[in-house]
C-alpha cells in the first residue's frame, strides 16, 4: 500500500535521521531536485513528490489565477493534502517525523511556506529558495521550534523582495528562527544559494 493521499514521488533512503522534503518549481517534477538534495545533505533521505495542479500541463503544487496571484482555496486544500502525504510517507518509509526539512524552490518554496503557516507540526526546518507570502493564516501558528533559511534574488522579477520580507516578518512573528540572504541574481538558483544553505543546514540544524 502506498502512502495516502497518493502523490507520484521519489524516495531515496539515506544514512541519517534527517529527511529532505524536496518541492520543485512550476513545470518541474519529482526528479528535479534530487541532485540538489544530495548536494545539500548527502546523508539525508530524500522524499520528492510531484505537484498535482497542472497549469497548461506543467505540474505545480497549487493553482494560481495569474503570476503571483494564488487561488487561496486551492492552496489551502493542497497544503493540507501535501502535509497529510508527508505524515503518511514518514510512517510508510519509517523516517523520523521530527526530522523533516522542506527544501523548496519557487512554487515549491511557496507551498513549503504555506505548510509552515498552516501545518507547523509537520516540518522541523525549511530552506526556501525564492519564496513569497503564500497566504495569511487565520490563526498565528507556533513556530518556536522551526528554523527557516530563505534565499532571495535582489533582481527577481517573479518574487517581489517586499513579499519575501513580509514572509520573514510573519514567520518571526510566529517565533520561527529565520535567516534571510539576498543574492545578486534573478529568479534562478545560484551556486551561492546552495553553498550558504548547505552551510546553514550543517551548522544550525545538526
Ligand atoms: C508561484 O506561483 O508559486 C510563484 O509565482 C512562483 C512561480 O512562478 O512558480
mmCIF file with all atom_site columns, N, CA, C and O and ligand atoms in Angstrom, residues 26 60 62 64 67-68 70 106-107 110 132 158-159 187, ligand 1:
data_model
loop_
_atom_site.group_PDB
_atom_site.id
_atom_site.type_symbol
_atom_site.label_atom_id
_atom_site.label_alt_id
_atom_site.label_comp_id
_atom_site.label_asym_id
_atom_site.label_entity_id
_atom_site.label_seq_id
_atom_site.pdbx_PDB_ins_code
_atom_site.Cartn_x
_atom_site.Cartn_y
_atom_site.Cartn_z
_atom_site.occupancy
_atom_site.B_iso_or_equiv
_atom_site.pdbx_formal_charge
_atom_site.auth_seq_id
_atom_site.auth_comp_id
_atom_site.auth_asym_id
_atom_site.auth_atom_id
_atom_site.pdbx_PDB_model_num
ATOM   1  N N  . UNK A 1 26  ? 7.459  25.467 -10.690 1.00 0.00 ? 26  UNK A N  1
ATOM   2  C CA . UNK A 1 26  ? 6.461  25.289 -11.755 1.00 0.00 ? 26  UNK A CA 1
ATOM   3  C C  . UNK A 1 26  ? 7.082  24.581 -12.966 1.00 0.00 ? 26  UNK A C  1
ATOM   4  O O  . UNK A 1 26  ? 8.143  24.976 -13.440 1.00 0.00 ? 26  UNK A O  1
ATOM   5  N N  . UNK A 1 60  ? 2.442  21.938 -10.811 1.00 0.00 ? 60  UNK A N  1
ATOM   6  C CA . UNK A 1 60  ? 2.642  22.907 -9.727  1.00 0.00 ? 60  UNK A CA 1
ATOM   7  C C  . UNK A 1 60  ? 2.054  22.296 -8.473  1.00 0.00 ? 60  UNK A C  1
ATOM   8  O O  . UNK A 1 60  ? 1.346  21.298 -8.538  1.00 0.00 ? 60  UNK A O  1
ATOM   9  N N  . UNK A 1 62  ? -0.021 24.117 -6.427  1.00 0.00 ? 62  UNK A N  1
ATOM   10 C CA . UNK A 1 62  ? -1.369 24.676 -6.238  1.00 0.00 ? 62  UNK A CA 1
ATOM   11 C C  . UNK A 1 62  ? -1.671 25.587 -7.414  1.00 0.00 ? 62  UNK A C  1
ATOM   12 O O  . UNK A 1 62  ? -0.767 26.001 -8.146  1.00 0.00 ? 62  UNK A O  1
ATOM   13 N N  . UNK A 1 64  ? -2.810 28.918 -9.545  1.00 0.00 ? 64  UNK A N  1
ATOM   14 C CA . UNK A 1 64  ? -2.724 30.372 -9.435  1.00 0.00 ? 64  UNK A CA 1
ATOM   15 C C  . UNK A 1 64  ? -3.622 30.987 -10.498 1.00 0.00 ? 64  UNK A C  1
ATOM   16 O O  . UNK A 1 64  ? -3.881 30.374 -11.539 1.00 0.00 ? 64  UNK A O  1
ATOM   17 N N  . UNK A 1 67  ? 0.310  35.254 -12.478 1.00 0.00 ? 67  UNK A N  1
ATOM   18 C CA . UNK A 1 67  ? 1.601  35.174 -11.806 1.00 0.00 ? 67  UNK A CA 1
ATOM   19 C C  . UNK A 1 67  ? 1.552  35.931 -10.472 1.00 0.00 ? 67  UNK A C  1
ATOM   20 O O  . UNK A 1 67  ? 1.195  37.112 -10.436 1.00 0.00 ? 67  UNK A O  1
ATOM   21 N N  . UNK A 1 68  ? 1.849  35.237 -9.392  1.00 0.00 ? 68  UNK A N  1
ATOM   22 C CA . UNK A 1 68  ? 1.871  35.871 -8.066  1.00 0.00 ? 68  UNK A CA 1
ATOM   23 C C  . UNK A 1 68  ? 0.493  36.044 -7.440  1.00 0.00 ? 68  UNK A C  1
ATOM   24 O O  . UNK A 1 68  ? 0.386  36.561 -6.325  1.00 0.00 ? 68  UNK A O  1
ATOM   25 N N  . UNK A 1 70  ? -2.613 33.898 -6.157  1.00 0.00 ? 70  UNK A N  1
ATOM   26 C CA . UNK A 1 70  ? -2.889 32.488 -5.907  1.00 0.00 ? 70  UNK A CA 1
ATOM   27 C C  . UNK A 1 70  ? -4.365 32.208 -5.680  1.00 0.00 ? 70  UNK A C  1
ATOM   28 O O  . UNK A 1 70  ? -5.090 33.046 -5.154  1.00 0.00 ? 70  UNK A O  1
ATOM   29 N N  . UNK A 1 106 ? 10.849 28.235 -5.555  1.00 0.00 ? 106 UNK A N  1
ATOM   30 C CA . UNK A 1 106 ? 9.808  28.968 -6.250  1.00 0.00 ? 106 UNK A CA 1
ATOM   31 C C  . UNK A 1 106 ? 8.416  28.467 -5.836  1.00 0.00 ? 106 UNK A C  1
ATOM   32 O O  . UNK A 1 106 ? 8.066  28.572 -4.664  1.00 0.00 ? 106 UNK A O  1
ATOM   33 N N  . UNK A 1 107 ? 7.652  27.861 -6.730  1.00 0.00 ? 107 UNK A N  1
ATOM   34 C CA . UNK A 1 107 ? 6.329  27.371 -6.337  1.00 0.00 ? 107 UNK A CA 1
ATOM   35 C C  . UNK A 1 107 ? 6.450  26.360 -5.188  1.00 0.00 ? 107 UNK A C  1
ATOM   36 O O  . UNK A 1 107 ? 5.615  26.343 -4.260  1.00 0.00 ? 107 UNK A O  1
ATOM   37 N N  . UNK A 1 110 ? 6.916  28.208 -2.020  1.00 0.00 ? 110 UNK A N  1
ATOM   38 C CA . UNK A 1 110 ? 5.676  28.833 -1.567  1.00 0.00 ? 110 UNK A CA 1
ATOM   39 C C  . UNK A 1 110 ? 4.758  27.832 -0.870  1.00 0.00 ? 110 UNK A C  1
ATOM   40 O O  . UNK A 1 110 ? 4.125  28.153 0.136   1.00 0.00 ? 110 UNK A O  1
ATOM   41 N N  . UNK A 1 132 ? 7.686  33.766 -1.383  1.00 0.00 ? 132 UNK A N  1
ATOM   42 C CA . UNK A 1 132 ? 6.909  34.957 -1.055  1.00 0.00 ? 132 UNK A CA 1
ATOM   43 C C  . UNK A 1 132 ? 5.783  34.563 -0.084  1.00 0.00 ? 132 UNK A C  1
ATOM   44 O O  . UNK A 1 132 ? 5.659  33.383 0.261   1.00 0.00 ? 132 UNK A O  1
ATOM   45 N N  . UNK A 1 158 ? 9.868  37.747 -10.474 1.00 0.00 ? 158 UNK A N  1
ATOM   46 C CA . UNK A 1 158 ? 8.657  36.960 -10.187 1.00 0.00 ? 158 UNK A CA 1
ATOM   47 C C  . UNK A 1 158 ? 8.286  37.091 -8.706  1.00 0.00 ? 158 UNK A C  1
ATOM   48 O O  . UNK A 1 158 ? 7.113  37.167 -8.352  1.00 0.00 ? 158 UNK A O  1
ATOM   49 N N  . UNK A 1 159 ? 9.295  37.130 -7.859  1.00 0.00 ? 159 UNK A N  1
ATOM   50 C CA . UNK A 1 159 ? 9.048  37.221 -6.411  1.00 0.00 ? 159 UNK A CA 1
ATOM   51 C C  . UNK A 1 159 ? 9.495  38.606 -5.933  1.00 0.00 ? 159 UNK A C  1
ATOM   52 O O  . UNK A 1 159 ? 10.699 38.874 -5.843  1.00 0.00 ? 159 UNK A O  1
ATOM   53 N N  . UNK A 1 187 ? 15.436 35.129 -10.583 1.00 0.00 ? 187 UNK A N  1
ATOM   54 C CA . UNK A 1 187 ? 14.638 34.048 -10.018 1.00 0.00 ? 187 UNK A CA 1
ATOM   55 C C  . UNK A 1 187 ? 15.411 32.721 -9.967  1.00 0.00 ? 187 UNK A C  1
ATOM   56 O O  . UNK A 1 187 ? 15.070 31.823 -9.213  1.00 0.00 ? 187 UNK A O  1
HETATM 57 C C1 . LIG B 2 .   ? 4.155  30.697 -7.647  1.00 0.00 ? 1   LIG B C1 1
HETATM 58 O O1 . LIG B 2 .   ? 3.275  30.665 -8.474  1.00 0.00 ? 1   LIG B O1 1
HETATM 59 O O2 . LIG B 2 .   ? 4.240  29.930 -6.680  1.00 0.00 ? 1   LIG B O2 1
HETATM 60 C C2 . LIG B 2 .   ? 5.188  31.762 -7.822  1.00 0.00 ? 1   LIG B C2 1
HETATM 61 O O3 . LIG B 2 .   ? 4.720  32.765 -8.652  1.00 0.00 ? 1   LIG B O3 1
HETATM 62 C C3 . LIG B 2 .   ? 6.458  31.197 -8.340  1.00 0.00 ? 1   LIG B C3 1
HETATM 63 C C4 . LIG B 2 .   ? 6.268  30.501 -9.661  1.00 0.00 ? 1   LIG B C4 1
HETATM 64 O O4 . LIG B 2 .   ? 6.342  31.145 -10.693 1.00 0.00 ? 1   LIG B O4 1
HETATM 65 O O5 . LIG B 2 .   ? 6.028  29.313 -9.644  1.00 0.00 ? 1   LIG B O5 1
#
